[in-house]
PDB file of C-alpha atoms in Angstrom:
ATOM      1  CA  MET Z   9      85.771  54.157 -17.192  1.00  0.00           C
ATOM      2  CA  SER Z  10      85.175  56.371 -14.300  1.00  0.00           C
ATOM      3  CA  LYS Z  11      85.943  53.467 -11.947  1.00  0.00           C
ATOM      4  CA  ILE Z  12      89.563  53.103 -13.490  1.00  0.00           C
ATOM      5  CA  ILE Z  13      90.284  56.760 -13.769  1.00  0.00           C
ATOM      6  CA  THR Z  14      89.620  57.490  -9.956  1.00  0.00           C
ATOM      7  CA  PRO Z  15      91.992  55.331  -8.386  1.00  0.00           C
ATOM      8  CA  LEU Z  16      94.831  56.412 -10.862  1.00  0.00           C
ATOM      9  CA  LEU Z  17      94.307  60.241  -9.961  1.00  0.00           C
ATOM     10  CA  ILE Z  18      94.813  59.708  -6.177  1.00  0.00           C
ATOM     11  CA  PRO Z  19      98.527  58.828  -6.303  1.00  0.00           C
ATOM     12  CA  ILE Z  20      99.554  61.557  -8.830  1.00  0.00           C
ATOM     13  CA  MET Z  21      98.057  64.264  -6.648  1.00  0.00           C
ATOM     14  CA  LEU Z  22     100.062  62.967  -3.767  1.00  0.00           C
ATOM     15  CA  VAL Z  23     103.323  62.984  -5.705  1.00  0.00           C
ATOM     16  CA  GLY Z  24     102.856  66.451  -6.925  1.00  0.00           C
ATOM     17  CA  GLY Z  25     102.402  67.584  -3.388  1.00  0.00           C
ATOM     18  CA  PHE Z  26     105.622  66.307  -1.934  1.00  0.00           C
ATOM     19  CA  ALA Z  27     107.639  67.535  -5.011  1.00  0.00           C
ATOM     20  CA  GLY Z  28     106.656  71.174  -5.098  1.00  0.00           C
ATOM     21  CA  GLY Z  29     104.920  71.628  -1.799  1.00  0.00           C
ATOM     22  CA  LEU Z  30     101.203  71.109  -1.270  1.00  0.00           C
ATOM     23  CA  THR Z  31      99.181  72.842  -3.920  1.00  0.00           C
ATOM     24  CA  ALA Z  32      95.750  73.552  -3.602  1.00  0.00           C
ATOM     25  CA  MET Z  33      94.722  71.589  -6.626  1.00  0.00           C
ATOM     26  CA  TYR Z  34      93.190  68.267  -6.128  1.00  0.00           C
ATOM     27  CA  ALA Z  35      91.020  66.348  -8.360  1.00  0.00           C
ATOM     28  CA  SER Z  36      87.381  65.204  -7.111  1.00  0.00           C
ATOM     29  CA  PRO Z  37      86.470  61.860  -8.142  1.00  0.00           C
ATOM     30  CA  GLY Z  38      82.940  63.143  -9.228  1.00  0.00           C
ATOM     31  CA  TYR Z  39      84.351  65.084 -12.059  1.00  0.00           C
ATOM     32  CA  PHE Z  40      85.247  61.895 -13.601  1.00  0.00           C
ATOM     33  CA  HIS Z  41      82.266  60.029 -13.314  1.00  0.00           C
ATOM     34  CA  GLY Z  42      80.869  58.794 -16.806  1.00  0.00           C
ATOM     35  CA  SER Z  43      76.953  58.644 -17.191  1.00  0.00           C
ATOM     36  CA  ASN Z  44      75.443  55.230 -16.478  1.00  0.00           C
ATOM     37  CA  GLY Z  45      74.647  52.983 -19.401  1.00  0.00           C
ATOM     38  CA  ALA Z  46      71.231  51.922 -20.610  1.00  0.00           C
ATOM     39  CA  THR Z  47      69.699  49.101 -18.516  1.00  0.00           C
ATOM     40  CA  GLY Z  48      69.821  45.828 -20.155  1.00  0.00           C
ATOM     41  CA  SER Z  49      66.827  44.001 -21.496  1.00  0.00           C
ATOM     42  CA  THR Z  50      64.770  41.939 -19.107  1.00  0.00           C
ATOM     43  CA  GLY Z  51      65.814  38.360 -19.462  1.00  0.00           C
ATOM     44  CA  PRO Z  52      63.527  35.727 -20.325  1.00  0.00           C
ATOM     45  CA  THR Z  53      60.651  34.397 -18.009  1.00  0.00           C
ATOM     46  CA  GLY Z  54      61.630  31.291 -16.100  1.00  0.00           C
ATOM     47  CA  PRO Z  55      60.034  28.067 -16.670  1.00  0.00           C
ATOM     48  CA  VAL Z  56      56.528  27.777 -14.640  1.00  0.00           C
ATOM     49  CA  GLY Z  57      56.612  26.005 -11.457  1.00  0.00           C
ATOM     50  CA  PRO Z  58      55.013  22.702 -10.855  1.00  0.00           C
ATOM     51  CA  THR Z  59      51.247  22.845 -10.183  1.00  0.00           C
ATOM     52  CA  GLY Z  60      50.264  22.988  -6.706  1.00  0.00           C
ATOM     53  CA  SER Z  61      48.182  20.186  -4.773  1.00  0.00           C
ATOM     54  CA  THR Z  62      44.345  20.156  -5.247  1.00  0.00           C
ATOM     55  CA  GLY Z  63      42.358  22.028  -2.622  1.00  0.00           C
ATOM     56  CA  ALA Z  64      39.817  20.518  -0.416  1.00  0.00           C
ATOM     57  CA  THR Z  65      36.413  19.885  -1.915  1.00  0.00           C
ATOM     58  CA  GLY Z  66      33.804  22.400  -1.137  1.00  0.00           C
ATOM     59  CA  PRO Z  67      30.427  21.746   0.722  1.00  0.00           C
ATOM     60  CA  VAL Z  68      27.567  19.993  -1.181  1.00  0.00           C
ATOM     61  CA  GLY Z  69      25.264  22.487  -2.697  1.00  0.00           C
ATOM     62  CA  ALA Z  70      21.500  22.600  -1.868  1.00  0.00           C
ATOM     63  CA  THR Z  71      19.136  19.890  -3.207  1.00  0.00           C
ATOM     64  CA  GLY Z  72      17.326  21.060  -6.393  1.00  0.00           C
ATOM     65  CA  ALA Z  73      13.597  21.218  -6.492  1.00  0.00           C
ATOM     66  CA  THR Z  74      11.501  18.077  -7.250  1.00  0.00           C
ATOM     67  CA  GLY Z  75      10.573  17.452 -10.745  1.00  0.00           C
ATOM     68  CA  PRO Z  76       7.173  17.305 -12.076  1.00  0.00           C
ATOM     69  CA  THR Z  77       5.180  14.109 -11.637  1.00  0.00           C
ATOM     70  CA  GLY Z  78       5.100  11.771 -14.531  1.00  0.00           C
ATOM     71  CA  PRO Z  79       2.049  10.548 -16.434  1.00  0.00           C
ATOM     72  CA  GLY Z  80      -0.118   7.953 -14.878  1.00  0.00           C
ATOM     73  CA  GLY Z  81       0.273   4.377 -15.936  1.00  0.00           C
ATOM     74  CA  GLN Z  82      -2.241   2.355 -17.980  1.00  0.00           C
ATOM     75  CA  ASN Z  83      -5.161   0.866 -16.041  1.00  0.00           C
ATOM     76  CA  GLY Z  84      -4.753  -2.790 -15.402  1.00  0.00           C
ATOM     77  CA  ALA Z  85      -7.166  -5.609 -16.842  1.00  0.00           C
ATOM     78  CA  THR Z  86     -10.504  -5.641 -15.307  1.00  0.00           C
ATOM     79  CA  GLY Z  87     -10.823  -8.179 -12.295  1.00  0.00           C
ATOM     80  CA  PRO Z  88     -13.125 -11.169 -12.212  1.00  0.00           C
ATOM     81  CA  SER Z  89     -16.574 -10.550 -11.512  1.00  0.00           C
ATOM     82  CA  GLY Z  90     -17.589 -11.010  -7.855  1.00  0.00           C
ATOM     83  CA  PRO Z  91     -20.145 -13.312  -6.630  1.00  0.00           C
ATOM     84  CA  THR Z  92     -23.945 -12.430  -6.687  1.00  0.00           C
ATOM     85  CA  GLY Z  93     -24.949 -10.072  -4.020  1.00  0.00           C
ATOM     86  CA  PRO Z  94     -28.030 -11.005  -1.889  1.00  0.00           C
ATOM     87  CA  SER Z  95     -31.509 -10.223  -3.077  1.00  0.00           C
ATOM     88  CA  GLY Z  96     -34.206  -8.554  -1.610  1.00  0.00           C
ATOM     89  CA  ALA Z  97     -34.975  -7.874   1.930  1.00  0.00           C
ATOM     90  CA  ASN Z  98     -34.748 -11.375   3.162  1.00  0.00           C
ATOM     91  CA  GLY Z  99     -30.977 -11.230   2.060  1.00  0.00           C
ATOM     92  CA  THR Z 100     -30.999 -14.776   0.436  1.00  0.00           C
ATOM     93  CA  ASN Z 101     -29.921 -15.454  -3.124  1.00  0.00           C
ATOM     94  CA  TYR Z 102     -31.027 -19.123  -3.850  1.00  0.00           C
ATOM     95  CA  PRO Z 103     -30.991 -20.409  -7.310  1.00  0.00           C
ATOM     96  CA  PHE Z 104     -34.633 -20.895  -7.722  1.00  0.00           C
ATOM     97  CA  PRO Z 105     -36.418 -22.913  -8.521  1.00  0.00           C
ATOM     98  CA  LEU Z 106     -35.623 -24.906  -5.470  1.00  0.00           C
ATOM     99  CA  VAL Z 107     -37.020 -28.716  -6.375  1.00  0.00           C
ATOM    100  CA  GLY Z 108     -38.546 -30.692  -3.408  1.00  0.00           C
ATOM    101  CA  THR Z 109     -36.912 -34.003  -3.054  1.00  0.00           C
ATOM    102  CA  ASN Z 110     -37.754 -37.095  -0.827  1.00  0.00           C
ATOM    103  CA  LEU Z 111     -41.599 -36.480  -1.354  1.00  0.00           C
ATOM    104  CA  LEU Z 112     -43.372 -38.906   0.863  1.00  0.00           C
ATOM    105  CA  LEU Z 113     -47.216 -39.293   1.609  1.00  0.00           C
ATOM    106  CA  GLN Z 114     -47.627 -38.912   5.267  1.00  0.00           C
ATOM    107  CA  SER Z 115     -51.472 -39.181   5.585  1.00  0.00           C
ATOM    108  CA  SER Z 116     -54.506 -38.897   3.381  1.00  0.00           C
ATOM    109  CA  THR Z 117     -58.269 -39.344   3.109  1.00  0.00           C
ATOM    110  CA  SER Z 118     -59.691 -42.074   0.948  1.00  0.00           C
ATOM    111  CA  ALA Z 119     -59.959 -39.782  -1.942  1.00  0.00           C
ATOM    112  CA  PHE Z 120     -56.342 -38.285  -1.490  1.00  0.00           C
ATOM    113  CA  ILE Z 121     -54.588 -35.713  -3.478  1.00  0.00           C
ATOM    114  CA  GLN Z 122     -51.518 -37.066  -5.219  1.00  0.00           C
ATOM    115  CA  LEU Z 123     -48.834 -34.439  -4.987  1.00  0.00           C
ATOM    116  CA  ASP Z 124     -46.304 -35.389  -7.882  1.00  0.00           C
ATOM    117  CA  LEU Z 125     -43.644 -32.575  -7.487  1.00  0.00           C
ATOM    118  CA  VAL Z 126     -42.856 -29.474  -5.257  1.00  0.00           C
ATOM    119  CA  ASN Z 127     -41.064 -26.283  -6.399  1.00  0.00           C
ATOM    120  CA  ALA Z 128     -40.281 -23.101  -4.812  1.00  0.00           C
ATOM    121  CA  SER Z 129     -40.253 -20.803  -7.669  1.00  0.00           C
ATOM    122  CA  THR Z 130     -39.149 -17.905  -5.408  1.00  0.00           C
ATOM    123  CA  SER Z 131     -38.116 -17.554  -1.941  1.00  0.00           C
ATOM    124  CA  ASP Z 132     -42.024 -17.251  -0.905  1.00  0.00           C
ATOM    125  CA  THR Z 133     -43.915 -19.292  -3.603  1.00  0.00           C
ATOM    126  CA  LEU Z 134     -44.720 -22.817  -3.931  1.00  0.00           C
ATOM    127  CA  VAL Z 135     -45.733 -24.644  -7.082  1.00  0.00           C
ATOM    128  CA  LEU Z 136     -47.476 -27.794  -6.569  1.00  0.00           C
ATOM    129  CA  VAL Z 137     -47.964 -30.337  -9.509  1.00  0.00           C
ATOM    130  CA  ILE Z 138     -51.067 -32.257  -8.059  1.00  0.00           C
ATOM    131  CA  GLU Z 139     -53.636 -34.888  -9.376  1.00  0.00           C
ATOM    132  CA  PRO Z 140     -56.656 -36.609  -7.783  1.00  0.00           C
ATOM    133  CA  ASN Z 141     -56.281 -40.102  -7.049  1.00  0.00           C
ATOM    134  CA  ALA Z 142     -56.530 -42.074 -10.131  1.00  0.00           C
ATOM    135  CA  SER Z 143     -59.408 -44.570  -8.860  1.00  0.00           C
ATOM    136  CA  TYR Z 144     -61.842 -41.479  -8.370  1.00  0.00           C
ATOM    137  CA  SER Z 145     -63.272 -39.112 -10.798  1.00  0.00           C
ATOM    138  CA  ALA Z 146     -65.163 -35.872 -10.252  1.00  0.00           C
ATOM    139  CA  VAL Z 147     -66.450 -33.015 -12.692  1.00  0.00           C
ATOM    140  CA  TRP Z 148     -64.477 -30.517 -10.696  1.00  0.00           C
ATOM    141  CA  THR Z 149     -62.006 -30.121  -7.938  1.00  0.00           C
ATOM    142  CA  GLN Z 150     -60.851 -27.083  -5.761  1.00  0.00           C
ATOM    143  CA  PHE Z 151     -58.232 -26.240  -3.426  1.00  0.00           C
ATOM    144  CA  PHE Z 152     -58.582 -23.704  -0.690  1.00  0.00           C
ATOM    145  CA  GLN Z 153     -55.729 -24.150   1.870  1.00  0.00           C
ATOM    146  CA  VAL Z 154     -52.121 -25.158   1.797  1.00  0.00           C
ATOM    147  CA  THR Z 155     -50.269 -25.536   5.238  1.00  0.00           C
ATOM    148  CA  VAL Z 156     -46.634 -25.831   5.484  1.00  0.00           C
ATOM    149  CA  GLN Z 157     -44.436 -26.554   8.448  1.00  0.00           C
ATOM    150  CA  ASP Z 158     -40.825 -26.632   8.952  1.00  0.00           C
ATOM    151  CA  SER Z 159     -38.534 -27.021  11.908  1.00  0.00           C
ATOM    152  CA  ALA Z 160     -39.175 -23.605  12.919  1.00  0.00           C
ATOM    153  CA  SER Z 161     -42.887 -22.846  12.708  1.00  0.00           C
ATOM    154  CA  ILE Z 162     -46.095 -23.210  10.991  1.00  0.00           C
ATOM    155  CA  LEU Z 163     -46.431 -21.134   7.875  1.00  0.00           C
ATOM    156  CA  ASN Z 164     -50.053 -20.309   7.012  1.00  0.00           C
ATOM    157  CA  PRO Z 165     -50.542 -19.180   3.522  1.00  0.00           C
ATOM    158  CA  SER Z 166     -51.760 -15.888   2.563  1.00  0.00           C
ATOM    159  CA  ASP Z 167     -52.483 -16.699  -1.065  1.00  0.00           C
ATOM    160  CA  GLN Z 168     -54.302 -14.515  -3.240  1.00  0.00           C
ATOM    161  CA  PHE Z 169     -55.219 -17.291  -5.602  1.00  0.00           C
ATOM    162  CA  CYS Z 170     -55.997 -20.260  -3.553  1.00  0.00           C
ATOM    163  CA  ASN Z 171     -57.516 -19.611  -0.286  1.00  0.00           C
ATOM    164  CA  ASN Z 172     -61.015 -20.106   1.589  1.00  0.00           C
ATOM    165  CA  SER Z 173     -62.516 -16.994  -0.148  1.00  0.00           C
ATOM    166  CA  THR Z 174     -61.220 -17.597  -3.658  1.00  0.00           C
ATOM    167  CA  PRO Z 175     -60.133 -21.339  -3.975  1.00  0.00           C
ATOM    168  CA  CYS Z 176     -58.378 -22.690  -7.004  1.00  0.00           C
ATOM    169  CA  TYR Z 177     -61.229 -24.373  -9.272  1.00  0.00           C
ATOM    170  CA  ILE Z 178     -60.226 -27.041 -11.599  1.00  0.00           C
ATOM    171  CA  SER Z 179     -62.622 -28.665 -13.877  1.00  0.00           C
ATOM    172  CA  GLY Z 180     -62.053 -32.111 -15.283  1.00  0.00           C
ATOM    173  CA  SER Z 181     -60.721 -35.236 -13.515  1.00  0.00           C
ATOM    174  CA  PRO Z 182     -58.447 -37.347 -13.392  1.00  0.00           C
ATOM    175  CA  SER Z 183     -55.906 -34.727 -14.520  1.00  0.00           C
ATOM    176  CA  THR Z 184     -52.746 -33.047 -13.559  1.00  0.00           C
ATOM    177  CA  TRP Z 185     -52.589 -29.416 -12.455  1.00  0.00           C
ATOM    178  CA  GLY Z 186     -49.983 -26.895 -11.559  1.00  0.00           C
ATOM    179  CA  VAL Z 187     -51.098 -24.627  -8.794  1.00  0.00           C
ATOM    180  CA  THR Z 188     -49.315 -21.724  -6.789  1.00  0.00           C
ATOM    181  CA  PHE Z 189     -49.594 -20.858  -3.536  1.00  0.00           C
ATOM    182  CA  ASP Z 190     -48.063 -17.558  -2.272  1.00  0.00           C
ATOM    183  CA  PHE Z 191     -46.694 -17.405   1.248  1.00  0.00           C
ATOM    184  CA  GLY Z 192     -46.054 -13.939   1.404  1.00  0.00           C
ATOM    185  CA  ALA Z 193     -42.959 -13.181   3.910  1.00  0.00           C
ATOM    186  CA  VAL Z 194     -42.021 -16.836   4.309  1.00  0.00           C
ATOM    187  CA  THR Z 195     -38.627 -17.773   3.022  1.00  0.00           C
ATOM    188  CA  PHE Z 196     -37.962 -21.375   1.570  1.00  0.00           C
ATOM    189  CA  LYS Z 197     -34.316 -22.569   2.055  1.00  0.00           C
ATOM    190  CA  PRO Z 198     -32.364 -25.411   0.465  1.00  0.00           C
ATOM    191  CA  GLY Z 199     -31.404 -27.935   2.944  1.00  0.00           C
ATOM    192  CA  HIS Z 200     -34.726 -27.518   4.990  1.00  0.00           C
ATOM    193  CA  SER Z 201     -37.184 -30.234   5.489  1.00  0.00           C
ATOM    194  CA  TYR Z 202     -41.004 -29.407   5.322  1.00  0.00           C
ATOM    195  CA  THR Z 203     -44.417 -31.124   5.589  1.00  0.00           C
ATOM    196  CA  ILE Z 204     -47.346 -29.740   3.599  1.00  0.00           C
ATOM    197  CA  THR Z 205     -50.953 -30.306   4.062  1.00  0.00           C
ATOM    198  CA  ILE Z 206     -53.293 -29.729   0.998  1.00  0.00           C
ATOM    199  CA  ASN Z 207     -56.869 -29.275   1.708  1.00  0.00           C
ATOM    200  CA  GLY Z 208     -59.906 -29.240  -0.750  1.00  0.00           C
ATOM    201  CA  ASN Z 209     -62.932 -30.849  -2.015  1.00  0.00           C
ATOM    202  CA  ASP Z 210     -64.784 -31.928  -5.175  1.00  0.00           C
ATOM    203  CA  SER Z 211     -68.026 -32.236  -7.164  1.00  0.00           C
ATOM    204  CA  THR Z 212     -68.747 -35.444  -5.649  1.00  0.00           C
ATOM    205  CA  GLY Z 213     -68.714 -34.011  -1.849  1.00  0.00           C
ATOM    206  CA  ALA Z 214     -65.374 -35.774  -1.105  1.00  0.00           C
ATOM    207  CA  THR Z 215     -63.003 -34.005   1.256  1.00  0.00           C
ATOM    208  CA  LEU Z 216     -59.672 -34.115  -0.251  1.00  0.00           C
ATOM    209  CA  THR Z 217     -56.612 -33.965   2.458  1.00  0.00           C
ATOM    210  CA  SER Z 218     -53.167 -35.015   2.048  1.00  0.00           C
ATOM    211  CA  THR Z 219     -50.063 -34.621   3.891  1.00  0.00           C
ATOM    212  CA  TYR Z 220     -46.586 -34.813   2.336  1.00  0.00           C
ATOM    213  CA  ALA Z 221     -42.914 -34.666   3.591  1.00  0.00           C
ATOM    214  CA  PHE Z 222     -40.224 -33.181   1.304  1.00  0.00           C
ATOM    215  CA  THR Z 223     -36.672 -31.480   1.501  1.00  0.00           C
ATOM    216  CA  PHE Z 224     -35.455 -28.618  -0.445  1.00  0.00           C
TER     217      PHE Z 224
END
């Protein structure tokens, strides 16, 4: 309202001045100002603008600590058994007894000893299946030495049963006997060839000596 009254008073004051001379009265536009009206209410908020672009990916975080070790798996099946190891100081494991083959008479006295079979019952022991010649008979027979020779050496027995001091005494004839000779540290091996000489005597005074060849 004050904006309308103020411009109207200015021409009225000018007319009065010219009609009756200038008067001291004037109207100040400030006296006609009205009070300001109340501030209007805030308008509604405008719509939300579009979402901005995604920012750059941040750096990878530190690796976490290693987890605990899982439980052990089940034991596998037992493997097959290995081959039998070597036996004794000789380091040899042959399937005893070894059986002598190709048993051939090499030489003999007239009253010779018949050698029917040779076995190596262990690596150093010979078992001889022997009998006197069927054409002769004696009350007793004894054996006091057996000498074995292979390609390497002559093996003299150190037998505790049949030697010069304590011969193997056998009664009765003709008969078949199994006599064991212990050769101590000697090692009989398969595939080797040997000659064996058997020495003894009997109740008739005959000397019994026979030499045989054989292979294990």
